[in-house]
PDB file of C-alpha atoms in Angstrom:
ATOM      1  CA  UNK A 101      79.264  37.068 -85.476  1.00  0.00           C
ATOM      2  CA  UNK A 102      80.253  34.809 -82.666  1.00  0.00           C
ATOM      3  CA  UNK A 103      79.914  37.053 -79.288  1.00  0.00           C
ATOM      4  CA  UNK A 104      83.552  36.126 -79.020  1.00  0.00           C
ATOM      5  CA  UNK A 105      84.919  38.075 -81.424  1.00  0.00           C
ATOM      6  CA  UNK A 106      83.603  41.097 -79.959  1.00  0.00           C
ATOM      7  CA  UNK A 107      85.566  43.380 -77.267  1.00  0.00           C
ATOM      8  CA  UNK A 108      84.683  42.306 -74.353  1.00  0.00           C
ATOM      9  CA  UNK A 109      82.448  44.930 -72.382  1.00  0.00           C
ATOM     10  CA  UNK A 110      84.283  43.776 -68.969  1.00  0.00           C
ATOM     11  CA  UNK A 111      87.521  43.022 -68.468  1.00  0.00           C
ATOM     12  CA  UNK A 112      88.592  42.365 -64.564  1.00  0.00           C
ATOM     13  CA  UNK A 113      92.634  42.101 -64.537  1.00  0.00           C
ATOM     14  CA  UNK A 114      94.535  40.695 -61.439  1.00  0.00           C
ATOM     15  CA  UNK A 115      91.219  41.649 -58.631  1.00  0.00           C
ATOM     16  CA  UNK A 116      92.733  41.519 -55.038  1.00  0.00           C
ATOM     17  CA  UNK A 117      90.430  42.029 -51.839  1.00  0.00           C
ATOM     18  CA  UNK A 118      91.040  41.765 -48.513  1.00  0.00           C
ATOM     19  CA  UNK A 119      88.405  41.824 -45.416  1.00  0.00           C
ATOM     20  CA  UNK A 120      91.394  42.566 -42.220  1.00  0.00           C
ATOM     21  CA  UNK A 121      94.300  39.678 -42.510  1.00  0.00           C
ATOM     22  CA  UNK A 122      91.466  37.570 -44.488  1.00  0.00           C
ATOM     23  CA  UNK A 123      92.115  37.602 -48.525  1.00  0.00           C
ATOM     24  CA  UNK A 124      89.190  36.985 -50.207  1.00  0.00           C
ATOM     25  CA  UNK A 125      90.118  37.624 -53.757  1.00  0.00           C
ATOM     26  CA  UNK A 126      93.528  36.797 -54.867  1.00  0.00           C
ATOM     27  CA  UNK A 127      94.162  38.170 -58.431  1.00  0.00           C
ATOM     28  CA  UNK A 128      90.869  36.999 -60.343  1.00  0.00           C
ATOM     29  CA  UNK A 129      91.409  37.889 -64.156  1.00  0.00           C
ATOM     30  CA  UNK A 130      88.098  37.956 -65.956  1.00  0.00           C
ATOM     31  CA  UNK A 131      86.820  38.862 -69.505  1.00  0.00           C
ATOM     32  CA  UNK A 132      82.802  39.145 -70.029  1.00  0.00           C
ATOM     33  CA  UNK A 133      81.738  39.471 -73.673  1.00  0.00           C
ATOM     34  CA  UNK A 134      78.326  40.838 -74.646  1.00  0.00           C
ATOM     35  CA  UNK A 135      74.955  38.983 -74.534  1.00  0.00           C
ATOM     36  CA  UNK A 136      77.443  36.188 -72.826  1.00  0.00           C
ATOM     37  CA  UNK A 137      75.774  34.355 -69.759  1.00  0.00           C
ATOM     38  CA  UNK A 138      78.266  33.625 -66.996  1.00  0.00           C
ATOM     39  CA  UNK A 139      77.730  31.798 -64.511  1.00  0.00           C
ATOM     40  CA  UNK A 140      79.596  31.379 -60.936  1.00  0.00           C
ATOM     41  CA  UNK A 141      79.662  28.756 -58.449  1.00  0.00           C
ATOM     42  CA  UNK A 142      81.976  26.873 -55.677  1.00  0.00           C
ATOM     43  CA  UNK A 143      81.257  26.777 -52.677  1.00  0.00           C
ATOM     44  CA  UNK A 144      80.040  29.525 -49.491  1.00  0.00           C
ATOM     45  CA  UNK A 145      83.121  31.682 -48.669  1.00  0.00           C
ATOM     46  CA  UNK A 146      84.823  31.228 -52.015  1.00  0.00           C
ATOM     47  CA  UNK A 147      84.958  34.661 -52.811  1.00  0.00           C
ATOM     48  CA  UNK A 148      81.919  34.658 -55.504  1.00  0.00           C
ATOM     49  CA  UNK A 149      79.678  37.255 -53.896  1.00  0.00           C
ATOM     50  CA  UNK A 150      82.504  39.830 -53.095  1.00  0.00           C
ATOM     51  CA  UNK A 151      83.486  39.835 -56.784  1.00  0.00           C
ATOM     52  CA  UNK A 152      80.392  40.851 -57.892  1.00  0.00           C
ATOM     53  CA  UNK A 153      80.116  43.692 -55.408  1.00  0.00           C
ATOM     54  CA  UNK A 154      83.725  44.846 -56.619  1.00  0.00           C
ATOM     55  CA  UNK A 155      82.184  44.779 -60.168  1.00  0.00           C
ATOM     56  CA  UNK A 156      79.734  47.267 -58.972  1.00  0.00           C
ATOM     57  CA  UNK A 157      82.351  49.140 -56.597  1.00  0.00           C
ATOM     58  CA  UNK A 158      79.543  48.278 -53.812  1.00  0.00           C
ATOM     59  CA  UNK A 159      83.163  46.975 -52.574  1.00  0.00           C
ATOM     60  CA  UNK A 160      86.616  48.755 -52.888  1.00  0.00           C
ATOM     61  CA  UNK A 161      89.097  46.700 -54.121  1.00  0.00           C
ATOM     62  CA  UNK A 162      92.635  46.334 -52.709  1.00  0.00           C
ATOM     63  CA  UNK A 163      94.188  46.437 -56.295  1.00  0.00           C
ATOM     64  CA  UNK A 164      93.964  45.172 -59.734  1.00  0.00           C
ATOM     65  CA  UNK A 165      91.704  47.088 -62.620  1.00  0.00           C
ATOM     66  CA  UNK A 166      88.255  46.567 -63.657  1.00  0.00           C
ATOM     67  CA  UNK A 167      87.749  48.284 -67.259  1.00  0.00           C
ATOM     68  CA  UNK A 168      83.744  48.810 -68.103  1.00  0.00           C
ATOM     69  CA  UNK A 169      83.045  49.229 -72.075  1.00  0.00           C
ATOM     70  CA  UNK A 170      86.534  50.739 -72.898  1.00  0.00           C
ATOM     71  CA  UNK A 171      86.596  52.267 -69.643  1.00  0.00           C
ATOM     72  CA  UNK A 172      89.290  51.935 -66.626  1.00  0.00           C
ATOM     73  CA  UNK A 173      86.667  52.469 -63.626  1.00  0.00           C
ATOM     74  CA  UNK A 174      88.468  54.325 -60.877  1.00  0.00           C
ATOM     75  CA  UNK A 175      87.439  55.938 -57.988  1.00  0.00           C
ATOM     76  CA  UNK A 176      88.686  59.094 -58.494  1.00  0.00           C
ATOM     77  CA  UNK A 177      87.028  59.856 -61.932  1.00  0.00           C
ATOM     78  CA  UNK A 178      84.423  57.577 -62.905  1.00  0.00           C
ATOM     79  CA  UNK A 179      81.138  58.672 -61.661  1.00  0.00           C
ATOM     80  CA  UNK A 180      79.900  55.754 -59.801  1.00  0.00           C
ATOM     81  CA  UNK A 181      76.138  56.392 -59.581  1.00  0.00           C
ATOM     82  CA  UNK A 182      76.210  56.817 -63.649  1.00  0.00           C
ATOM     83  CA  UNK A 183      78.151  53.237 -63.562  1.00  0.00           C
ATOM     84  CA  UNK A 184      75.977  51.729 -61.380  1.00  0.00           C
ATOM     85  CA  UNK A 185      72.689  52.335 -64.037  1.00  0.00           C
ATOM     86  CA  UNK A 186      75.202  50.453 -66.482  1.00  0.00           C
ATOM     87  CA  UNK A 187      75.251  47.574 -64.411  1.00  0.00           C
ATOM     88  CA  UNK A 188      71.994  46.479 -62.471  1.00  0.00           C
ATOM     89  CA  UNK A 189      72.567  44.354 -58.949  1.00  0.00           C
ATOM     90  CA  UNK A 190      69.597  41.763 -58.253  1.00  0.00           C
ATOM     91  CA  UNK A 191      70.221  40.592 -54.355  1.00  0.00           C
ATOM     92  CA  UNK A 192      69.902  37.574 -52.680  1.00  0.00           C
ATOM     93  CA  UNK A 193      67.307  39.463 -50.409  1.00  0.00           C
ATOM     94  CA  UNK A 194      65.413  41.321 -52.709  1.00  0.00           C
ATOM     95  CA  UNK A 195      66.395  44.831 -51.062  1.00  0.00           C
ATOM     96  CA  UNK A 196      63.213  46.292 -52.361  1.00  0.00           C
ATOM     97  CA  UNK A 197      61.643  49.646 -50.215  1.00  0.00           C
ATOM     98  CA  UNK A 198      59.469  48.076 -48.070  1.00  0.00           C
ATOM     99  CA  UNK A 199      57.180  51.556 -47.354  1.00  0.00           C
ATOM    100  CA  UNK A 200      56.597  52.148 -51.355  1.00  0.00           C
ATOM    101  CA  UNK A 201      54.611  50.151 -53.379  1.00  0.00           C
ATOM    102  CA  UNK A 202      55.760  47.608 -56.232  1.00  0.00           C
ATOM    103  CA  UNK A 203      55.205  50.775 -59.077  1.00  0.00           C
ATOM    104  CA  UNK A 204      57.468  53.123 -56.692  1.00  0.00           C
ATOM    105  CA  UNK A 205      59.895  50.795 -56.277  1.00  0.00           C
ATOM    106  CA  UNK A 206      60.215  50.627 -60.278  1.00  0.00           C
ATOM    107  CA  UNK A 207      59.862  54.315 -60.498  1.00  0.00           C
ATOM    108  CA  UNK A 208      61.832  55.917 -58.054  1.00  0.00           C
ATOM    109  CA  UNK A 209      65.513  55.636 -59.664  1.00  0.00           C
ATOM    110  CA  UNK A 210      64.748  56.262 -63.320  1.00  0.00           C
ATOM    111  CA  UNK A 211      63.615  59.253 -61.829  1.00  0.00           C
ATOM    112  CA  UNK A 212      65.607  60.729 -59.420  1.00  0.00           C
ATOM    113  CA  UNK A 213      68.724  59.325 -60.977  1.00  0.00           C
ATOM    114  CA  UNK A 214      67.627  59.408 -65.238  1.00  0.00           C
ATOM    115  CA  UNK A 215      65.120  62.328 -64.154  1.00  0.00           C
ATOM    116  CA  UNK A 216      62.459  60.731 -66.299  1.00  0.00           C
ATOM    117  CA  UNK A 217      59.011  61.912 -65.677  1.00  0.00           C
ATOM    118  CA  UNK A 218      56.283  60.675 -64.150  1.00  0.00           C
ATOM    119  CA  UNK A 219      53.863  59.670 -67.052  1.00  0.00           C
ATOM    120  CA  UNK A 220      57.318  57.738 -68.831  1.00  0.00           C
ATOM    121  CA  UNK A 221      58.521  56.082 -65.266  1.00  0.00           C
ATOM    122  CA  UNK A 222      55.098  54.941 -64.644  1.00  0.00           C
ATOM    123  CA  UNK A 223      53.997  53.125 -68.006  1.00  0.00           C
ATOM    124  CA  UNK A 224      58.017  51.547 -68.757  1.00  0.00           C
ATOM    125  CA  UNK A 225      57.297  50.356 -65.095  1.00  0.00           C
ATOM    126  CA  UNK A 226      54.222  48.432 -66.104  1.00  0.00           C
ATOM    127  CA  UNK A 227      55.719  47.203 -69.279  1.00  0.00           C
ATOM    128  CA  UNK A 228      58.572  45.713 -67.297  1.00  0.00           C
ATOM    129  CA  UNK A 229      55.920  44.275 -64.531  1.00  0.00           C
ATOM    130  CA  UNK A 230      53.980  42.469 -67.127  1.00  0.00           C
ATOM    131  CA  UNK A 231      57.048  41.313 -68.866  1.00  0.00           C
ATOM    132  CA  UNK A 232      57.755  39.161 -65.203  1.00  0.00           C
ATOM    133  CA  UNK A 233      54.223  38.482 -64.860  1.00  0.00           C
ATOM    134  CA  UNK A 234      53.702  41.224 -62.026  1.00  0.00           C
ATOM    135  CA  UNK A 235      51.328  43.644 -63.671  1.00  0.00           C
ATOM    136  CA  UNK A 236      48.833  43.439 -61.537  1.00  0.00           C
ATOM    137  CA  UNK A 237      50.729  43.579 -58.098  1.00  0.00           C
ATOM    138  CA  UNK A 238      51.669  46.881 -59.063  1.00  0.00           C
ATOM    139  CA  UNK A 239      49.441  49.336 -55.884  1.00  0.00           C
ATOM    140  CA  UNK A 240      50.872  45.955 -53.202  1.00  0.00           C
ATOM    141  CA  UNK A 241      53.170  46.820 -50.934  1.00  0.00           C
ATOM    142  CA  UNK A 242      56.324  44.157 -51.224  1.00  0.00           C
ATOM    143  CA  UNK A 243      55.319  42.417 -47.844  1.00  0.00           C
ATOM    144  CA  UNK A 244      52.540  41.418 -49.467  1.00  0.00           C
ATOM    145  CA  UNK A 245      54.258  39.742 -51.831  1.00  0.00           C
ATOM    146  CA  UNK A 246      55.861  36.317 -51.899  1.00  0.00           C
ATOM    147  CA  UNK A 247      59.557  36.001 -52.285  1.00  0.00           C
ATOM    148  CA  UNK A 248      59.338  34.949 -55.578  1.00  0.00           C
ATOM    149  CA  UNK A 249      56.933  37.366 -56.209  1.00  0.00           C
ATOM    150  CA  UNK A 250      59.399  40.052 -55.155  1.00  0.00           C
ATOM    151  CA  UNK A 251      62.456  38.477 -56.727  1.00  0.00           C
ATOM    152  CA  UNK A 252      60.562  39.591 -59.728  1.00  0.00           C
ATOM    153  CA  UNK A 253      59.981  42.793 -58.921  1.00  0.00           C
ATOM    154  CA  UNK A 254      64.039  43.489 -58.045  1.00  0.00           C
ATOM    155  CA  UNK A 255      64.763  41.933 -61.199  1.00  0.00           C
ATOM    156  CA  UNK A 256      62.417  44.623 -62.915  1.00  0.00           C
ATOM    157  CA  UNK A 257      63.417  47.497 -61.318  1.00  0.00           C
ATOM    158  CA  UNK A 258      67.109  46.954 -61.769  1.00  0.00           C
ATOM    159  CA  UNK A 259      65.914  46.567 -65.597  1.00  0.00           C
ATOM    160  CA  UNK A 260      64.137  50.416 -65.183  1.00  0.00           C
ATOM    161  CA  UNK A 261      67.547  51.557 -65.695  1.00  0.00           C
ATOM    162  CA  UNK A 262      68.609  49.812 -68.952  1.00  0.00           C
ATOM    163  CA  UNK A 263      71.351  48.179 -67.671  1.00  0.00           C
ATOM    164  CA  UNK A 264      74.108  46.665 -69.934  1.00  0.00           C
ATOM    165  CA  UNK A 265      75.415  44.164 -67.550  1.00  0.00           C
ATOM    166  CA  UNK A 266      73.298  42.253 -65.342  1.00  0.00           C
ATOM    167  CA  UNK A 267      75.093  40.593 -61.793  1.00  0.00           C
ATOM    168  CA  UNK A 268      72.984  38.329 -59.810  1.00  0.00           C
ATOM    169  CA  UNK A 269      73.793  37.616 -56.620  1.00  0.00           C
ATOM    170  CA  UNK A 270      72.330  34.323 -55.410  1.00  0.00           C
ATOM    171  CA  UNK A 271      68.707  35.406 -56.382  1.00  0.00           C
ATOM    172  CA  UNK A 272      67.376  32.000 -55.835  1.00  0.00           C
ATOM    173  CA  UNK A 273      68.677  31.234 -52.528  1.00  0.00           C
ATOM    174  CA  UNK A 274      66.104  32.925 -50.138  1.00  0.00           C
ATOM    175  CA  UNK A 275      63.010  31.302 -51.670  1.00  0.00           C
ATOM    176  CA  UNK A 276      61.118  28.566 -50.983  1.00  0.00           C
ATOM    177  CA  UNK A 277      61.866  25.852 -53.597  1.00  0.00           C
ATOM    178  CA  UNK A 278      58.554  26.167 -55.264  1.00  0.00           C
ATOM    179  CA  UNK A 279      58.878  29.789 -56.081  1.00  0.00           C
ATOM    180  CA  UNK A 280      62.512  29.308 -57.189  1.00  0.00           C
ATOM    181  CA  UNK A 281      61.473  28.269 -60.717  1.00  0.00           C
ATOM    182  CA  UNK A 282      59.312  31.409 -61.415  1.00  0.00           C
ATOM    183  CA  UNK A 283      62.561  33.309 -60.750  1.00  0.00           C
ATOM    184  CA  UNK A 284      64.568  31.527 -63.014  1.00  0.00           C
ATOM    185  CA  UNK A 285      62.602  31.470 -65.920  1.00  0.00           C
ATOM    186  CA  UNK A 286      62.675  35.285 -65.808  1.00  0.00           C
ATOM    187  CA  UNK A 287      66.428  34.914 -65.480  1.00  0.00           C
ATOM    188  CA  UNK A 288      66.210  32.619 -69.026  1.00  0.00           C
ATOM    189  CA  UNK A 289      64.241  35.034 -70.898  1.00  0.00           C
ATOM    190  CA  UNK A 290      66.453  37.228 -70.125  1.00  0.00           C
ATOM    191  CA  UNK A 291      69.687  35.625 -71.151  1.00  0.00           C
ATOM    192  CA  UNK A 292      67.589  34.729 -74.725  1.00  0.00           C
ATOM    193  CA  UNK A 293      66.816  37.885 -75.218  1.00  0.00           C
ATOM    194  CA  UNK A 294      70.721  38.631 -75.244  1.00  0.00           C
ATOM    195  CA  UNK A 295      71.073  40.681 -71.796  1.00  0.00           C
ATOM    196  CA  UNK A 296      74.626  39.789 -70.626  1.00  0.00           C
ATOM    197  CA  UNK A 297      74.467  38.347 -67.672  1.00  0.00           C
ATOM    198  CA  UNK A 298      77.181  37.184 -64.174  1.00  0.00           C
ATOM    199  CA  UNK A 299      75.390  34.720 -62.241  1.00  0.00           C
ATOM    200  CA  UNK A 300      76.102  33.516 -58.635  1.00  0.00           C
ATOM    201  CA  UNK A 301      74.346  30.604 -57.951  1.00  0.00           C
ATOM    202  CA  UNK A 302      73.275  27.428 -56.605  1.00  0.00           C
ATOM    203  CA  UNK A 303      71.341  26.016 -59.531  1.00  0.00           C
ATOM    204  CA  UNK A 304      73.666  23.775 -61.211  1.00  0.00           C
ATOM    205  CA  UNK A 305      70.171  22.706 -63.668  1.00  0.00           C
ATOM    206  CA  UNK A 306      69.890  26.518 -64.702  1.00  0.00           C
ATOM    207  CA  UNK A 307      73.752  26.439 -65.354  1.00  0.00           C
ATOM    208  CA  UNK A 308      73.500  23.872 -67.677  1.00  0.00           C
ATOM    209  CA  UNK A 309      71.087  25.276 -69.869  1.00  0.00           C
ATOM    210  CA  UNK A 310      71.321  28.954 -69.838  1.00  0.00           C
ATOM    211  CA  UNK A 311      75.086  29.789 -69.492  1.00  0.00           C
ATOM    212  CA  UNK A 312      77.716  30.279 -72.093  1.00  0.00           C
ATOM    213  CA  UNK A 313      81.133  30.040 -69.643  1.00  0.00           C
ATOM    214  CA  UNK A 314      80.884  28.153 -66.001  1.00  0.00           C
ATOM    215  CA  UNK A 315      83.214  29.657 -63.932  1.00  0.00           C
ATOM    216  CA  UNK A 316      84.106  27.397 -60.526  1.00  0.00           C
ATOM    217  CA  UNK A 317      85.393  29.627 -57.870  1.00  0.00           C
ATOM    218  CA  UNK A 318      87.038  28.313 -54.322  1.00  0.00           C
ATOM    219  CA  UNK A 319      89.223  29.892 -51.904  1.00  0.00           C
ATOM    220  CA  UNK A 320      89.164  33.540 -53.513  1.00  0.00           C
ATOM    221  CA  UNK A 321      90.634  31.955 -57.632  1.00  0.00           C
ATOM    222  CA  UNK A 322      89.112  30.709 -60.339  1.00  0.00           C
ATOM    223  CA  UNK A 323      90.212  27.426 -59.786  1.00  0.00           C
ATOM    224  CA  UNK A 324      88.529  26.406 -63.517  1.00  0.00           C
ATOM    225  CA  UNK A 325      86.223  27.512 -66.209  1.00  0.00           C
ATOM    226  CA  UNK A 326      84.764  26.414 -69.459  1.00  0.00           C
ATOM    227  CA  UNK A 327      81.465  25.883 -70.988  1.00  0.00           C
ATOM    228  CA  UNK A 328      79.260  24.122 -69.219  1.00  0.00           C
ATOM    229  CA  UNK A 329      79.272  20.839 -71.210  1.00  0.00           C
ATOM    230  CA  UNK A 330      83.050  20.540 -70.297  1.00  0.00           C
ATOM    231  CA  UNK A 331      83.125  22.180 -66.314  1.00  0.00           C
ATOM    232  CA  UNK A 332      79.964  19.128 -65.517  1.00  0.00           C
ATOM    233  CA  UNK A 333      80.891  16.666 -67.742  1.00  0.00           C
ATOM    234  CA  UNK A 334      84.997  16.603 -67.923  1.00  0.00           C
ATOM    235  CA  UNK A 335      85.976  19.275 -65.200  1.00  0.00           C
ATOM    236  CA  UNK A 336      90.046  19.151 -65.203  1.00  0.00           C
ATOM    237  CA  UNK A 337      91.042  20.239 -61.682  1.00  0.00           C
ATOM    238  CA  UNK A 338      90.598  18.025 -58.701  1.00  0.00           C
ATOM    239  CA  UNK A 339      88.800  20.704 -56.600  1.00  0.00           C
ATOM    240  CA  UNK A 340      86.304  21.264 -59.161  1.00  0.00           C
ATOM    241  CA  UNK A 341      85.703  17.190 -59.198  1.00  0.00           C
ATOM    242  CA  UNK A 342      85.251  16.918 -55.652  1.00  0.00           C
ATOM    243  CA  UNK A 343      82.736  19.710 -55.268  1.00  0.00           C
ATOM    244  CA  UNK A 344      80.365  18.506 -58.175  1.00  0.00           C
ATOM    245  CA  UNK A 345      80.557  15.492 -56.895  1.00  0.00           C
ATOM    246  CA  UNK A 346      78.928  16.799 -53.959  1.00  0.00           C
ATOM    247  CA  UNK A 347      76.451  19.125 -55.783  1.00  0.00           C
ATOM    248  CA  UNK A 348      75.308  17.168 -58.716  1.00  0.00           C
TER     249      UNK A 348
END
């Protein structure tokens, strides 16, 4: 079955945001489907990052409706801490705890939050670690680490909760450019392995190959999206033209 004939597992309908007199959403209508790849760019200030943290109410909205498998989210009876295991948030600074060790980092959560125990925590935590090539950081501390190497920690612990919906936010942008490959091939197992996936980024190489939909974002709309043959190859809107001619 083509993903698209699914019901979409997020649908974001007429998202508006304001930060004092400055608007930096202005009625984004979205639909994500599941195992879909989608990935965001435009330029700094376009709004990109703040829709993903309304996505995972990190942000209140002004108004609009964001509806989660089915489900109108709303402040006032969803419980947000059970939403947020739904959806896992990778930063663009790795927000990792920088006084626990890369196995508490994974472990913490899925037990306070999932109240898994100990023994369980402990060995999905090295499963995870090996799947991003990790295993044997595990007893480091994350300063220790390199930022790739701790991109790829925060990418497994948001995965300790089983997360439905992945959002990353920039995740390459804080690395050295060596280290942001080791990152992104993470990323690409990922998306083959059908984890659906919002992706704010720089990368225009990894949107090419990886994403389903390309969605080009500027002054707080989506000025245009499409797949990614059509958004780099025959983009439609002026804006879009003159900011991948810039990029690419």
């Amino acid at each position: 079955m083509n993903k698209f004939e699914s019901e979409p597992i997020l649908i974001i309908k007429d998202l508006w945001k304001s930060f004092g007199n400055l608007e930096v959403l202005k009625g984004i209508n979205l639909e994500v489907y599941k195992a879909e790849v989608i990935v965001v760019i435009g330029p700094s200030g376009g709004g990109k990052s703040t829709l993903l943290r309304c996505i995972n109410h990190l942000e209140k909205y002004d108004r609009g409706e964001i509806w989660f498998q089915g489900e109108l989210v709303d402040e006032k009876s969803t419980d947000m801490n059970k939403l947020r295991t739904k959806i896992g948030m990778v930063f663009q600074q790795f927000n990792l705890f920088p006084h626990l060790k890369v196995i508490d980092n994974l472990t913490l959560a899925p037990k306070v939050v999932k109240k898994i125990d100990e023994n369980s925590a402990r060995e999905k935590a090295e499963k995870l670690l090996k799947r991003v090539g990790l295993v044997d950081k595990m007893n480091e501390y994350p300063t220790k680490l390199s930022g790739g190497q701790q991109q790829r920690v925060a990418i497994a612990r948001a995965l300790m909760m089983d997360p439905v919906l992945m959002l990353f936010d920039e995740p390459t942008s804080a690395l050295d450019p060596e280290l942001v490959g080791e990152v992104l091939e993470v990323m690409k197992s990922l998306a083959k392995e059908g984890m659906t996936m919002i992706v704010v980024t720089h990368e225009i190489g990894f949107a090419r190959e990886v994403s389903d939909r390309v969605v080009f974002m500027d002054g707080g709309v989506i000025v245009e999206a499409g797949p990614p043959e059509q958004i780099f190859k025959q983009p439609q809107h002026p804006r879009t033209k003159e900011f991948l001619r810039k990029v690419l």
